[in-house]
PDB file of C-alpha atoms in Angstrom:
ATOM      1  CA  UNK A   1     104.282 113.081 111.815  1.00 89.00           C
ATOM      2  CA  UNK A   2     101.498 113.775 114.255  1.00 91.00           C
ATOM      3  CA  UNK A   3      98.110 112.127 114.961  1.00 91.00           C
ATOM      4  CA  UNK A   4      94.896 113.670 113.751  1.00 91.00           C
ATOM      5  CA  UNK A   5      93.643 114.609 117.226  1.00 91.00           C
ATOM      6  CA  UNK A   6      92.395 117.850 118.494  1.00 90.00           C
ATOM      7  CA  UNK A   7      94.360 119.102 121.344  1.00 88.00           C
ATOM      8  CA  UNK A   8      97.393 117.170 120.604  1.00 90.00           C
ATOM      9  CA  UNK A   9      99.344 120.568 120.482  1.00 90.00           C
ATOM     10  CA  UNK A  10      98.685 122.083 123.810  1.00 87.00           C
ATOM     11  CA  UNK A  11     101.274 125.008 123.978  1.00 84.00           C
ATOM     12  CA  UNK A  12     101.215 127.861 121.403  1.00 83.00           C
ATOM     13  CA  UNK A  13     105.066 128.227 121.827  1.00 83.00           C
ATOM     14  CA  UNK A  14     105.877 124.496 121.254  1.00 86.00           C
ATOM     15  CA  UNK A  15     107.490 125.226 117.898  1.00 88.00           C
ATOM     16  CA  UNK A  16     109.082 128.488 118.934  1.00 86.00           C
ATOM     17  CA  UNK A  17     112.330 128.921 116.904  1.00 83.00           C
ATOM     18  CA  UNK A  18     111.572 125.979 114.665  1.00 87.00           C
ATOM     19  CA  UNK A  19     111.935 127.716 111.274  1.00 87.00           C
ATOM     20  CA  UNK A  20     112.743 124.488 109.678  1.00 91.00           C
ATOM     21  CA  UNK A  21     109.111 122.926 110.361  1.00 92.00           C
ATOM     22  CA  UNK A  22     107.619 123.272 106.830  1.00 94.00           C
ATOM     23  CA  UNK A  23     105.866 119.936 106.517  1.00 94.00           C
ATOM     24  CA  UNK A  24     103.384 117.822 108.591  1.00 94.00           C
ATOM     25  CA  UNK A  25     102.392 114.293 107.924  1.00 92.00           C
ATOM     26  CA  UNK A  26      99.564 112.553 109.744  1.00 91.00           C
ATOM     27  CA  UNK A  27      99.726 109.170 111.452  1.00 90.00           C
ATOM     28  CA  UNK A  28      96.379 108.441 110.054  1.00 86.00           C
ATOM     29  CA  UNK A  29      97.520 109.531 106.572  1.00 87.00           C
ATOM     30  CA  UNK A  30      96.829 106.256 104.786  1.00 90.00           C
ATOM     31  CA  UNK A  31      93.395 105.651 106.314  1.00 90.00           C
ATOM     32  CA  UNK A  32      92.418 109.238 105.712  1.00 92.00           C
ATOM     33  CA  UNK A  33      93.369 108.998 101.946  1.00 92.00           C
ATOM     34  CA  UNK A  34      91.413 105.702 101.755  1.00 93.00           C
ATOM     35  CA  UNK A  35      88.443 107.373 103.223  1.00 94.00           C
ATOM     36  CA  UNK A  36      88.610 110.298 100.986  1.00 95.00           C
ATOM     37  CA  UNK A  37      89.069 108.077  97.902  1.00 94.00           C
ATOM     38  CA  UNK A  38      85.932 106.206  98.802  1.00 91.00           C
ATOM     39  CA  UNK A  39      83.688 109.235  98.920  1.00 93.00           C
ATOM     40  CA  UNK A  40      81.040 109.261  96.307  1.00 89.00           C
ATOM     41  CA  UNK A  41      81.310 112.885  95.220  1.00 93.00           C
ATOM     42  CA  UNK A  42      84.340 114.240  93.503  1.00 96.00           C
ATOM     43  CA  UNK A  43      83.641 117.587  95.244  1.00 97.00           C
ATOM     44  CA  UNK A  44      84.241 116.114  98.674  1.00 96.00           C
ATOM     45  CA  UNK A  45      87.434 114.469  97.610  1.00 96.00           C
ATOM     46  CA  UNK A  46      88.822 117.541  96.075  1.00 97.00           C
ATOM     47  CA  UNK A  47      87.779 119.688  99.125  1.00 97.00           C
ATOM     48  CA  UNK A  48      89.463 117.161 101.407  1.00 96.00           C
ATOM     49  CA  UNK A  49      92.530 116.913  99.313  1.00 95.00           C
ATOM     50  CA  UNK A  50      92.871 120.573  99.235  1.00 95.00           C
ATOM     51  CA  UNK A  51      92.323 120.779 103.058  1.00 94.00           C
ATOM     52  CA  UNK A  52      95.107 118.192 103.618  1.00 93.00           C
ATOM     53  CA  UNK A  53      97.529 120.053 101.472  1.00 93.00           C
ATOM     54  CA  UNK A  54      97.045 123.552 102.791  1.00 94.00           C
ATOM     55  CA  UNK A  55      99.116 123.135 106.019  1.00 95.00           C
ATOM     56  CA  UNK A  56     102.282 122.225 103.968  1.00 95.00           C
ATOM     57  CA  UNK A  57     101.820 125.205 101.653  1.00 95.00           C
ATOM     58  CA  UNK A  58     101.253 127.607 104.481  1.00 93.00           C
ATOM     59  CA  UNK A  59     103.932 126.415 107.052  1.00 93.00           C
ATOM     60  CA  UNK A  60     106.993 127.494 105.170  1.00 94.00           C
ATOM     61  CA  UNK A  61     105.893 131.058 105.383  1.00 91.00           C
ATOM     62  CA  UNK A  62     104.345 130.888 108.974  1.00 91.00           C
ATOM     63  CA  UNK A  63     106.578 132.457 111.487  1.00 87.00           C
ATOM     64  CA  UNK A  64     107.976 130.224 114.203  1.00 84.00           C
ATOM     65  CA  UNK A  65     108.586 133.245 116.445  1.00 76.00           C
ATOM     66  CA  UNK A  66     111.293 133.706 119.002  1.00 70.00           C
ATOM     67  CA  UNK A  67     111.429 135.105 122.505  1.00 69.00           C
ATOM     68  CA  UNK A  68     110.617 138.533 121.306  1.00 70.00           C
ATOM     69  CA  UNK A  69     108.034 137.958 118.606  1.00 66.00           C
ATOM     70  CA  UNK A  70     104.635 136.160 118.576  1.00 67.00           C
ATOM     71  CA  UNK A  71     105.652 132.702 119.427  1.00 68.00           C
ATOM     72  CA  UNK A  72     102.473 130.653 118.392  1.00 75.00           C
ATOM     73  CA  UNK A  73     102.415 130.949 114.632  1.00 87.00           C
ATOM     74  CA  UNK A  74     103.142 127.341 113.446  1.00 91.00           C
ATOM     75  CA  UNK A  75     101.454 125.716 116.446  1.00 91.00           C
ATOM     76  CA  UNK A  76      98.333 127.680 116.038  1.00 90.00           C
ATOM     77  CA  UNK A  77      98.345 127.091 112.277  1.00 93.00           C
ATOM     78  CA  UNK A  78      98.655 123.198 112.915  1.00 94.00           C
ATOM     79  CA  UNK A  79      96.037 123.261 115.598  1.00 94.00           C
ATOM     80  CA  UNK A  80      93.467 125.114 113.403  1.00 93.00           C
ATOM     81  CA  UNK A  81      94.370 122.829 110.463  1.00 95.00           C
ATOM     82  CA  UNK A  82      93.646 119.718 112.547  1.00 94.00           C
ATOM     83  CA  UNK A  83      90.344 121.025 113.751  1.00 94.00           C
ATOM     84  CA  UNK A  84      89.401 121.938 110.237  1.00 95.00           C
ATOM     85  CA  UNK A  85      90.424 118.479 108.811  1.00 95.00           C
ATOM     86  CA  UNK A  86      88.661 116.714 111.637  1.00 93.00           C
ATOM     87  CA  UNK A  87      85.397 118.784 111.138  1.00 94.00           C
ATOM     88  CA  UNK A  88      85.440 118.247 107.349  1.00 95.00           C
ATOM     89  CA  UNK A  89      86.074 114.449 107.375  1.00 94.00           C
ATOM     90  CA  UNK A  90      83.402 113.943 109.912  1.00 93.00           C
ATOM     91  CA  UNK A  91      80.906 116.106 107.940  1.00 94.00           C
ATOM     92  CA  UNK A  92      81.519 114.346 104.642  1.00 95.00           C
ATOM     93  CA  UNK A  93      81.553 110.815 106.203  1.00 93.00           C
ATOM     94  CA  UNK A  94      78.109 111.629 107.603  1.00 92.00           C
ATOM     95  CA  UNK A  95      76.860 112.941 104.335  1.00 94.00           C
ATOM     96  CA  UNK A  96      78.207 109.902 102.580  1.00 91.00           C
ATOM     97  CA  UNK A  97      76.476 107.535 104.964  1.00 88.00           C
ATOM     98  CA  UNK A  98      73.181 109.475 104.516  1.00 91.00           C
ATOM     99  CA  UNK A  99      73.397 109.112 100.688  1.00 90.00           C
ATOM    100  CA  UNK A 100      74.421 105.570 101.019  1.00 85.00           C
ATOM    101  CA  UNK A 101      71.346 104.888 103.251  1.00 84.00           C
ATOM    102  CA  UNK A 102      68.977 106.740 100.709  1.00 87.00           C
ATOM    103  CA  UNK A 103      70.484 104.609  97.829  1.00 83.00           C
ATOM    104  CA  UNK A 104      70.147 101.417  99.683  1.00 81.00           C
ATOM    105  CA  UNK A 105      66.508 102.091 100.388  1.00 84.00           C
ATOM    106  CA  UNK A 106      65.783 102.912  96.768  1.00 84.00           C
ATOM    107  CA  UNK A 107      67.651  99.763  95.532  1.00 80.00           C
ATOM    108  CA  UNK A 108      65.942  97.432  98.055  1.00 78.00           C
ATOM    109  CA  UNK A 109      62.753  98.304  96.337  1.00 79.00           C
ATOM    110  CA  UNK A 110      63.734  96.990  93.058  1.00 79.00           C
ATOM    111  CA  UNK A 111      66.332  94.369  93.928  1.00 80.00           C
ATOM    112  CA  UNK A 112      66.437  91.572  96.451  1.00 81.00           C
ATOM    113  CA  UNK A 113      68.032  92.561  99.745  1.00 78.00           C
ATOM    114  CA  UNK A 114      70.726  89.904  99.573  1.00 81.00           C
ATOM    115  CA  UNK A 115      71.898  91.299  96.233  1.00 80.00           C
ATOM    116  CA  UNK A 116      71.951  94.919  97.512  1.00 75.00           C
ATOM    117  CA  UNK A 117      73.658  93.855 100.806  1.00 75.00           C
ATOM    118  CA  UNK A 118      76.313  91.539  99.188  1.00 78.00           C
ATOM    119  CA  UNK A 119      76.941  92.983  95.769  1.00 75.00           C
ATOM    120  CA  UNK A 120      76.274  96.808  96.032  1.00 74.00           C
ATOM    121  CA  UNK A 121      76.683  98.244  99.508  1.00 73.00           C
ATOM    122  CA  UNK A 122      80.222  96.853 100.241  1.00 73.00           C
ATOM    123  CA  UNK A 123      81.572  98.743  97.357  1.00 67.00           C
ATOM    124  CA  UNK A 124      80.167 102.030  98.542  1.00 72.00           C
ATOM    125  CA  UNK A 125      81.043 101.788 102.320  1.00 77.00           C
ATOM    126  CA  UNK A 126      83.897 103.891 103.749  1.00 77.00           C
ATOM    127  CA  UNK A 127      86.777 102.252 105.646  1.00 79.00           C
ATOM    128  CA  UNK A 128      85.696 101.545 109.159  1.00 77.00           C
ATOM    129  CA  UNK A 129      88.188 103.839 110.897  1.00 78.00           C
ATOM    130  CA  UNK A 130      86.689 106.178 113.362  1.00 80.00           C
ATOM    131  CA  UNK A 131      88.140 109.756 113.653  1.00 81.00           C
ATOM    132  CA  UNK A 132      88.254 111.595 116.900  1.00 80.00           C
ATOM    133  CA  UNK A 133      84.994 113.499 117.447  1.00 74.00           C
ATOM    134  CA  UNK A 134      82.806 111.071 115.434  1.00 76.00           C
ATOM    135  CA  UNK A 135      79.786 109.440 117.232  1.00 68.00           C
TER     136      UNK A 135
END
């Protein structure tokens, strides 16, 4: 289990010889799954779920290396995966917020603000967790 944090793996050879490293879990796994589940578009949900699962599909066949072969296979794969997951989750959260703001503006033209703010928007908001790299 590792944190979803860019730069958490600093050495390409950190998993040298670790042929049994075939699965990675994230410390933020639960909040990440909750955030993905709250996205308004299934396309975003599916893309993120695919992105999360890809590392555990590729690690079993990614070489760990030894002192004579390329040593950074698993570490580089995990580093690239973390960056990719962070980039996508931040992008989709921003898209979600933009869509939510547009919807709220439209709804507030037809409904009283207190109804929109109390009865609609809370069901569309994402969990409040901030991922590394978000502003």
